[in-house]
mmCIF file of C-alpha atoms in Angstrom:
data_model
loop_
_atom_site.group_PDB
_atom_site.id
_atom_site.type_symbol
_atom_site.label_atom_id
_atom_site.label_comp_id
_atom_site.label_asym_id
_atom_site.label_seq_id
_atom_site.Cartn_x
_atom_site.Cartn_y
_atom_site.Cartn_z
ATOM 1 C CA MET T 22 130.673 80.574 93.024
ATOM 2 C CA LYS T 23 129.784 77.622 95.284
ATOM 3 C CA THR T 24 131.077 79.494 98.329
ATOM 4 C CA ALA T 25 128.920 82.510 97.489
ATOM 5 C CA LYS T 26 125.839 80.308 97.092
ATOM 6 C CA LEU T 27 126.587 78.610 100.409
ATOM 7 C CA LEU T 28 126.956 81.958 102.147
ATOM 8 C CA ARG T 29 123.672 83.164 100.657
ATOM 9 C CA GLY T 30 121.927 79.999 101.793
ATOM 10 C CA LEU T 31 123.282 80.243 105.335
ATOM 11 C CA LEU T 32 122.416 83.924 105.565
ATOM 12 C CA LEU T 33 118.879 83.280 104.342
ATOM 13 C CA VAL T 34 118.405 80.496 106.890
ATOM 14 C CA ALA T 35 119.740 82.759 109.655
ATOM 15 C CA ILE T 36 117.363 85.581 108.716
ATOM 16 C CA LEU T 37 114.353 83.268 108.522
ATOM 17 C CA ALA T 38 115.258 81.653 111.847
ATOM 18 C CA GLY T 39 115.634 85.050 113.464
ATOM 19 C CA VAL T 40 112.281 86.207 112.118
ATOM 20 C CA ALA T 41 110.626 83.014 113.389
ATOM 21 C CA VAL T 42 112.111 83.408 116.863
ATOM 22 C CA ALA T 43 111.165 87.094 116.964
ATOM 23 C CA ALA T 44 107.601 86.276 115.917
ATOM 24 C CA SER T 45 107.247 83.548 118.540
ATOM 25 C CA ARG T 46 108.592 85.743 121.346
ATOM 26 C CA GLY T 47 107.179 89.065 120.183
ATOM 27 C CA GLY T 48 104.945 89.372 123.224
ATOM 28 C CA ALA T 49 107.995 89.467 125.494
ATOM 29 C CA LEU T 50 109.114 92.771 124.020
ATOM 30 C CA ASN T 51 107.656 95.688 125.955
ATOM 31 C CA ALA T 52 108.859 98.922 127.484
ATOM 32 C CA ALA T 53 109.456 97.300 130.889
ATOM 33 C CA ALA T 54 111.632 94.555 129.383
ATOM 34 C CA VAL T 55 113.661 97.102 127.415
ATOM 35 C CA GLU T 56 114.116 99.218 130.549
ATOM 36 C CA ARG T 57 115.442 96.248 132.521
ATOM 37 C CA LEU T 58 117.944 95.352 129.829
ATOM 38 C CA VAL T 59 119.151 98.927 129.442
ATOM 39 C CA ALA T 60 119.435 99.452 133.202
ATOM 40 C CA SER T 61 121.666 96.393 133.513
ATOM 41 C CA ALA T 62 124.013 97.663 130.784
ATOM 42 C CA GLY T 63 125.324 100.654 132.696
ATOM 43 C CA ALA T 64 127.478 103.045 130.691
ATOM 44 C CA THR T 65 127.186 100.920 127.557
ATOM 45 C CA ALA T 66 123.373 101.240 127.548
ATOM 46 C CA PRO T 67 123.167 103.608 124.531
ATOM 47 C CA LEU T 68 125.404 101.366 122.411
ATOM 48 C CA LEU T 69 123.509 98.258 123.484
ATOM 49 C CA PHE T 70 120.204 99.933 122.656
ATOM 50 C CA VAL T 71 121.345 101.014 119.174
ATOM 51 C CA LEU T 72 122.638 97.536 118.343
ATOM 52 C CA GLY T 73 119.497 95.917 119.731
ATOM 53 C CA TYR T 74 117.314 98.245 117.670
ATOM 54 C CA ALA T 75 119.311 97.383 114.542
ATOM 55 C CA ILE T 76 118.928 93.639 115.137
ATOM 56 C CA ALA T 77 115.214 94.070 115.813
ATOM 57 C CA THR T 78 114.834 95.885 112.480
ATOM 58 C CA VAL T 79 116.571 93.090 110.575
ATOM 59 C CA PHE T 80 114.275 90.488 112.162
ATOM 60 C CA PHE T 81 111.017 92.373 111.495
ATOM 61 C CA ILE T 82 110.393 93.392 115.105
ATOM 62 C CA PRO T 83 108.268 96.602 115.209
ATOM 63 C CA GLY T 84 110.339 99.549 116.363
ATOM 64 C CA SER T 85 107.597 101.734 117.857
ATOM 65 C CA VAL T 86 107.903 100.108 121.300
ATOM 66 C CA LEU T 87 111.672 100.605 121.254
ATOM 67 C CA THR T 88 111.360 104.262 120.278
ATOM 68 C CA LEU T 89 108.825 104.915 123.042
ATOM 69 C CA ALA T 90 111.120 103.174 125.504
ATOM 70 C CA ALA T 91 114.088 105.232 124.297
ATOM 71 C CA GLY T 92 112.237 108.456 125.008
ATOM 72 C CA ALA T 93 111.382 107.271 128.509
ATOM 73 C CA LEU T 94 114.902 106.028 129.276
ATOM 74 C CA PHE T 95 117.165 108.567 127.584
ATOM 75 C CA GLY T 96 114.967 111.644 127.178
ATOM 76 C CA PRO T 97 113.322 112.981 124.009
ATOM 77 C CA VAL T 98 116.428 114.200 122.171
ATOM 78 C CA ALA T 99 118.884 111.426 123.035
ATOM 79 C CA GLY T 100 116.110 108.840 122.767
ATOM 80 C CA ALA T 101 115.205 110.010 119.258
ATOM 81 C CA PHE T 102 118.885 110.023 118.255
ATOM 82 C CA TYR T 103 119.553 106.499 119.529
ATOM 83 C CA SER T 104 116.339 105.153 118.002
ATOM 84 C CA LEU T 105 116.977 106.823 114.667
ATOM 85 C CA THR T 106 120.557 105.578 114.566
ATOM 86 C CA GLY T 107 119.507 102.031 115.427
ATOM 87 C CA ALA T 108 116.651 102.049 112.911
ATOM 88 C CA THR T 109 118.900 103.396 110.137
ATOM 89 C CA LEU T 110 121.637 100.876 110.940
ATOM 90 C CA GLY T 111 119.138 98.020 110.886
ATOM 91 C CA ALA T 112 117.513 99.295 107.688
ATOM 92 C CA THR T 113 120.950 99.468 106.066
ATOM 93 C CA LEU T 114 121.802 95.909 107.136
ATOM 94 C CA ALA T 115 118.481 94.623 105.733
ATOM 95 C CA PHE T 116 119.103 96.565 102.497
ATOM 96 C CA LEU T 117 122.580 95.026 102.104
ATOM 97 C CA VAL T 118 121.356 91.535 102.971
ATOM 98 C CA ALA T 119 118.666 91.713 100.283
ATOM 99 C CA ARG T 120 121.144 93.067 97.734
ATOM 100 C CA PHE T 121 123.614 90.283 98.528
ATOM 101 C CA LEU T 122 120.980 87.546 98.485
ATOM 102 C CA ALA T 123 118.979 88.442 95.398
ATOM 103 C CA GLY T 124 119.923 91.850 93.942
ATOM 104 C CA ALA T 125 121.813 90.442 90.947
ATOM 105 C CA TRP T 126 119.082 87.865 90.301
ATOM 106 C CA VAL T 127 116.405 90.580 90.161
ATOM 107 C CA VAL T 128 118.471 92.613 87.706
ATOM 108 C CA ARG T 129 118.802 89.558 85.425
ATOM 109 C CA LYS T 130 115.308 88.116 85.735
ATOM 110 C CA ALA T 131 113.010 91.095 86.251
ATOM 111 C CA GLY T 132 110.584 91.513 83.400
ATOM 112 C CA GLY T 133 107.230 93.051 82.626
ATOM 113 C CA ARG T 134 105.639 95.009 85.448
ATOM 114 C CA LEU T 135 108.350 94.038 87.956
ATOM 115 C CA ARG T 136 111.010 95.467 85.644
ATOM 116 C CA ASP T 137 109.000 98.648 85.166
ATOM 117 C CA PHE T 138 108.557 98.985 88.929
ATOM 118 C CA VAL T 139 112.262 98.466 89.639
ATOM 119 C CA GLN T 140 113.281 100.916 86.914
ATOM 120 C CA GLY T 141 110.776 103.466 88.199
ATOM 121 C CA VAL T 142 112.127 103.175 91.735
ATOM 122 C CA GLU T 143 115.700 103.481 90.524
ATOM 123 C CA ALA T 144 114.842 106.541 88.437
ATOM 124 C CA GLU T 145 113.301 108.236 91.489
ATOM 125 C CA GLY T 146 116.329 107.353 93.633
ATOM 126 C CA TRP T 147 116.457 109.149 96.976
ATOM 127 C CA ARG T 148 113.078 110.764 96.295
ATOM 128 C CA PHE T 149 111.383 107.366 96.371
ATOM 129 C CA VAL T 150 113.199 106.456 99.609
ATOM 130 C CA ALA T 151 112.093 109.749 101.155
ATOM 131 C CA PHE T 152 108.527 109.126 99.998
ATOM 132 C CA VAL T 153 108.204 105.641 101.523
ATOM 133 C CA ARG T 154 109.826 106.796 104.775
ATOM 134 C CA LEU T 155 107.459 109.740 105.187
ATOM 135 C CA VAL T 156 104.400 107.985 103.762
ATOM 136 C CA PRO T 157 104.201 104.502 105.338
ATOM 137 C CA LEU T 158 102.244 102.775 102.565
ATOM 138 C CA PHE T 159 104.169 99.561 103.213
ATOM 139 C CA PRO T 160 105.664 98.041 106.403
ATOM 140 C CA PHE T 161 108.975 99.646 107.321
ATOM 141 C CA ASN T 162 110.881 96.359 107.719
ATOM 142 C CA LEU T 163 109.607 94.981 104.415
ATOM 143 C CA VAL T 164 110.557 98.164 102.527
ATOM 144 C CA ASN T 165 114.149 97.839 103.790
ATOM 145 C CA TYR T 166 114.554 94.485 102.076
ATOM 146 C CA ALA T 167 112.549 95.451 98.978
ATOM 147 C CA LEU T 168 114.716 98.491 98.247
ATOM 148 C CA GLY T 169 117.816 96.313 98.505
ATOM 149 C CA LEU T 170 116.612 94.482 95.391
ATOM 150 C CA THR T 171 116.951 97.674 93.344
ATOM 151 C CA ARG T 172 120.120 99.521 92.335
ATOM 152 C CA ILE T 173 119.424 102.614 94.399
ATOM 153 C CA SER T 174 122.662 104.101 95.730
ATOM 154 C CA LEU T 175 123.480 102.982 99.275
ATOM 155 C CA VAL T 176 124.480 106.525 100.250
ATOM 156 C CA GLN T 177 121.197 107.977 98.970
ATOM 157 C CA TYR T 178 119.284 105.231 100.770
ATOM 158 C CA VAL T 179 120.990 105.837 104.118
ATOM 159 C CA VAL T 180 120.841 109.650 104.042
ATOM 160 C CA ALA T 181 117.218 109.816 102.866
ATOM 161 C CA SER T 182 116.167 107.189 105.412
ATOM 162 C CA TYR T 183 117.853 108.957 108.318
ATOM 163 C CA LEU T 184 116.510 112.409 107.540
ATOM 164 C CA CYS T 185 112.982 111.326 106.642
ATOM 165 C CA MET T 186 112.537 109.037 109.648
ATOM 166 C CA LEU T 187 113.533 111.892 111.968
ATOM 167 C CA PRO T 188 110.029 113.414 112.437
ATOM 168 C CA GLY T 189 108.524 110.089 113.505
ATOM 169 C CA ALA T 190 111.440 109.297 115.810
ATOM 170 C CA LEU T 191 111.120 112.651 117.558
ATOM 171 C CA ALA T 192 107.361 112.271 117.960
ATOM 172 C CA TYR T 193 107.489 108.759 119.434
ATOM 173 C CA ALA T 194 110.493 109.475 121.649
ATOM 174 C CA TYR T 195 108.835 112.569 123.095
ATOM 175 C CA LEU T 196 105.635 110.610 123.636
ATOM 176 C CA GLY T 197 107.580 107.999 125.599
ATOM 177 C CA PHE T 198 109.265 110.767 127.598
ATOM 178 C CA ALA T 199 105.925 112.434 128.367
ATOM 179 C CA GLY T 200 104.433 109.120 129.416
ATOM 180 C CA ARG T 201 107.321 108.491 131.800
ATOM 181 C CA GLU T 202 106.958 111.961 133.284
ATOM 182 C CA ALA T 203 103.232 111.433 133.788
ATOM 183 C CA ALA T 204 103.841 108.097 135.515
ATOM 184 C CA THR T 205 106.430 109.572 137.896
ATOM 185 C CA GLY T 206 104.570 112.833 138.560
ATOM 186 C CA GLY T 207 107.037 115.179 136.877
ATOM 187 C CA GLU T 208 106.442 118.900 136.474
ATOM 188 C CA GLY T 209 104.810 120.607 133.485
ATOM 189 C CA LEU T 210 102.790 117.571 132.477
ATOM 190 C CA LEU T 211 100.226 119.581 130.528
ATOM 191 C CA GLN T 212 102.880 121.368 128.509
ATOM 192 C CA LYS T 213 104.778 118.143 127.783
ATOM 193 C CA GLY T 214 101.569 116.379 126.832
ATOM 194 C CA LEU T 215 100.646 119.159 124.405
ATOM 195 C CA ILE T 216 104.112 119.074 122.837
ATOM 196 C CA ALA T 217 103.827 115.294 122.411
ATOM 197 C CA LEU T 218 100.429 115.661 120.740
ATOM 198 C CA ALA T 219 101.754 118.419 118.470
ATOM 199 C CA LEU T 220 104.682 116.274 117.368
ATOM 200 C CA LEU T 221 102.397 113.306 116.712
ATOM 201 C CA ALA T 222 100.014 115.504 114.731
ATOM 202 C CA THR T 223 102.933 116.830 112.669
ATOM 203 C CA ALA T 224 104.210 113.315 111.990
ATOM 204 C CA ALA T 225 100.685 112.250 110.968
ATOM 205 C CA PHE T 226 100.207 115.284 108.697
ATOM 206 C CA LEU T 227 103.540 114.967 106.874
ATOM 207 C CA PRO T 228 102.481 111.930 104.780
ATOM 208 C CA GLN T 229 99.458 113.817 103.437
ATOM 209 C CA LEU T 230 101.615 116.834 102.615
ATOM 210 C CA VAL T 231 104.197 114.691 100.857
ATOM 211 C CA MET T 232 101.502 112.893 98.868
ATOM 212 C CA ARG T 233 100.172 116.229 97.629
ATOM 213 C CA LEU T 234 103.601 117.634 96.809
ATOM 214 C CA ARG T 235 104.725 114.465 95.067
ATOM 215 C CA ARG T 236 101.583 114.228 92.972
ATOM 216 C CA PRO T 237 101.717 117.104 90.465
ATOM 217 C CA PRO T 238 98.313 118.577 89.653
ATOM 218 C CA ALA T 239 96.948 117.736 86.248
ATOM 219 C CA GLY T 240 97.414 120.449 83.686
ATOM 220 C CA ARG T 241 94.474 121.966 81.825
ATOM 221 C CA THR T 242 94.355 122.413 78.108
ATOM 222 C CA ASP T 243 91.778 123.812 75.678
ATOM 223 C CA ALA T 244 90.168 122.265 72.629
ATOM 224 C CA ALA T 245 91.833 124.557 70.101
ATOM 225 C CA SER T 246 95.295 123.782 71.456
ATOM 226 C CA VAL T 247 94.638 120.034 71.460
ATOM 227 C CA SER T 248 93.335 120.161 67.889
ATOM 228 C CA GLN T 249 96.445 121.994 66.713
ATOM 229 C CA ARG T 250 98.779 119.602 68.539
ATOM 230 C CA VAL T 251 96.916 116.576 67.151
ATOM 231 C CA GLY T 252 97.486 117.927 63.645
ATOM 232 C CA GLN T 253 101.200 118.232 64.393
ATOM 233 C CA ASN T 254 101.427 114.787 66.067
ATOM 234 C CA GLU T 255 102.568 116.369 69.326
ATOM 235 C CA ILE T 256 100.233 114.394 71.640
ATOM 236 C CA PRO T 257 101.324 110.807 72.346
ATOM 237 C CA VAL T 258 97.819 109.638 73.266
ATOM 238 C CA ILE T 259 94.326 110.988 73.952
ATOM 239 C CA VAL T 260 92.276 108.886 76.359
ATOM 240 C CA ASP T 261 88.503 109.284 76.325
ATOM 241 C CA VAL T 262 87.106 108.057 79.657
ATOM 242 C CA ARG T 263 83.427 108.003 78.669
ATOM 243 C CA GLY T 264 81.466 104.801 78.294
ATOM 244 C CA VAL T 265 81.403 103.024 74.936
ATOM 245 C CA ASP T 266 77.914 104.285 74.055
ATOM 246 C CA GLU T 267 78.886 107.907 74.749
ATOM 247 C CA TYR T 268 82.138 107.481 72.869
ATOM 248 C CA ARG T 269 80.184 106.488 69.765
ATOM 249 C CA GLY T 270 77.210 108.736 70.471
ATOM 250 C CA GLU T 271 76.027 112.136 69.327
ATOM 251 C CA LEU T 272 79.093 114.101 70.426
ATOM 252 C CA GLY T 273 81.410 111.621 68.760
ATOM 253 C CA HIS T 274 85.059 111.319 69.731
ATOM 254 C CA ILE T 275 88.395 112.850 68.790
ATOM 255 C CA PRO T 276 89.952 110.985 65.851
ATOM 256 C CA GLY T 277 92.668 108.616 66.997
ATOM 257 C CA SER T 278 91.627 108.735 70.658
ATOM 258 C CA LEU T 279 91.697 105.668 72.872
ATOM 259 C CA ASN T 280 88.464 104.767 74.689
ATOM 260 C CA ILE T 281 88.966 103.507 78.245
ATOM 261 C CA PRO T 282 85.884 104.081 80.444
ATOM 262 C CA LEU T 283 86.692 105.610 83.820
ATOM 263 C CA ALA T 284 85.437 102.509 85.667
ATOM 264 C CA GLU T 285 87.943 100.375 83.745
ATOM 265 C CA LEU T 286 90.912 102.745 83.887
ATOM 266 C CA ALA T 287 92.645 101.227 86.909
ATOM 267 C CA ALA T 288 92.654 97.787 85.341
ATOM 268 C CA ALA T 289 93.856 99.222 82.033
ATOM 269 C CA LEU T 290 96.968 100.970 83.404
ATOM 270 C CA PRO T 291 99.337 98.425 81.794
ATOM 271 C CA ARG T 292 97.999 99.526 78.378
ATOM 272 C CA LEU T 293 99.057 103.093 79.166
ATOM 273 C CA GLU T 294 102.494 102.149 80.515
ATOM 274 C CA PRO T 295 104.303 103.247 77.304
ATOM 275 C CA TYR T 296 102.961 106.779 77.882
ATOM 276 C CA ARG T 297 103.902 107.019 81.578
ATOM 277 C CA ASP T 298 106.341 109.895 81.050
ATOM 278 C CA GLN T 299 105.294 111.055 77.580
ATOM 279 C CA GLY T 300 102.053 112.874 78.326
ATOM 280 C CA ILE T 301 98.365 111.945 78.190
ATOM 281 C CA VAL T 302 95.378 114.140 77.343
ATOM 282 C CA LEU T 303 92.153 113.066 79.059
ATOM 283 C CA VAL T 304 88.702 113.844 77.705
ATOM 284 C CA CYS T 305 85.091 113.140 78.658
ATOM 285 C CA ARG T 306 81.749 114.887 78.004
ATOM 286 C CA THR T 307 82.695 117.916 80.147
ATOM 287 C CA ASP T 308 85.829 117.547 82.254
ATOM 288 C CA LYS T 309 84.642 116.063 85.573
ATOM 289 C CA ARG T 310 85.411 112.438 84.810
ATOM 290 C CA SER T 311 88.656 113.495 83.154
ATOM 291 C CA ALA T 312 89.717 115.163 86.410
ATOM 292 C CA GLN T 313 88.971 111.944 88.327
ATOM 293 C CA ALA T 314 90.977 109.973 85.785
ATOM 294 C CA ALA T 315 93.858 112.438 86.148
ATOM 295 C CA GLU T 316 93.912 111.846 89.918
ATOM 296 C CA LEU T 317 94.037 108.098 89.374
ATOM 297 C CA LEU T 318 96.874 108.328 86.858
ATOM 298 C CA ALA T 319 98.829 110.735 89.056
ATOM 299 C CA ARG T 320 98.578 108.353 92.008
ATOM 300 C CA ALA T 321 99.940 105.619 89.732
ATOM 301 C CA GLY T 322 102.974 107.781 88.930
ATOM 302 C CA PHE T 323 102.056 109.030 85.454
ATOM 303 C CA ARG T 324 103.390 112.444 84.457
ATOM 304 C CA GLY T 325 102.444 115.087 81.934
ATOM 305 C CA ILE T 326 98.699 114.547 82.385
ATOM 306 C CA GLU T 327 96.345 117.120 80.862
ATOM 307 C CA VAL T 328 92.583 117.484 81.152
ATOM 308 C CA LEU T 329 90.657 118.849 78.157
ATOM 309 C CA GLU T 330 88.601 121.740 79.523
ATOM 310 C CA GLY T 331 84.947 121.532 78.550
ATOM 311 C CA GLY T 332 85.475 118.064 77.078
ATOM 312 C CA MET T 333 83.634 116.977 73.961
ATOM 313 C CA GLU T 334 80.947 119.595 74.487
ATOM 314 C CA GLN T 335 83.518 122.352 73.980
ATOM 315 C CA TRP T 336 85.146 120.393 71.151
ATOM 316 C CA ASN T 337 81.817 120.273 69.300
ATOM 317 C CA ARG T 338 81.047 123.928 69.997
ATOM 318 C CA LEU T 339 84.233 124.821 68.130
ATOM 319 C CA ARG T 340 83.142 122.481 65.285
ATOM 320 C CA LEU T 341 86.390 120.524 65.428
ATOM 321 C CA SER T 342 86.776 117.175 63.692
ATOM 322 C CA VAL T 343 85.039 114.187 65.281
ATOM 323 C CA ASN T 344 84.424 110.531 64.478
ATOM 324 C CA ARG T 345 81.199 108.737 65.304
#
């Protein structure tokens, strides 16, 4: 036990020292410096580059410069392969370091929202890894360590990371290659430049596509169906997103509904956590605010969201039961 704690302490100190050194000397890392190092390595240059990329990833050094340099030095295909391999190796090392340092502690101590987050990530598995690799909501190096604190399978983590980082690696490596060709006066500059721009545009568009595919559209439901399901206790919760005055006003509200005004919904998400995967019906005066609320809940990872078409106006037209 004492030996394990000592090893964890030494490893943590080594990581922090490496990050501090990398931060203090970050300005020294540029394409020219990488080129000089690789040129001096001779036949072992690819191996040296991959290992250097992995170490840089562990110590929070941005990899974009290295990927651009790889494209210029090794060509677009080999450069993307070496960069991707180095980035995946480094991401795996960071993942394992975090799991060794604090993974068991997080499992024991996580509670409340942290526990819900960890369990949600673990339930998504490789899909969550793919999402954060394609949609860079958080810094790449930080995500590597954060995912190590969960119990996501190492194999799923590595495979999803490698495949989903491929588009970005290809784009940046080809951009570095095109830049090198432009600097040396190579042939077909226009064509290579257009290919580089196309790859960058594809890499930039993928996150938006993934966001849309990952976020299921809210379902629509009608007043008669909701009324019948309420009578049969088949709806976990109905959330009315109108203001308090409207909720108690002339149109009334559906019996048993929960009133959370749209402006307060984001702050009230913890109240809805028990219904994350059970289904929520949203209602307002018509259905415009309900649709906005559905978007917000979908972005927060809620599933089974339904919008009541026509809202309380349609509910009243059908003379269904209301409370005022």
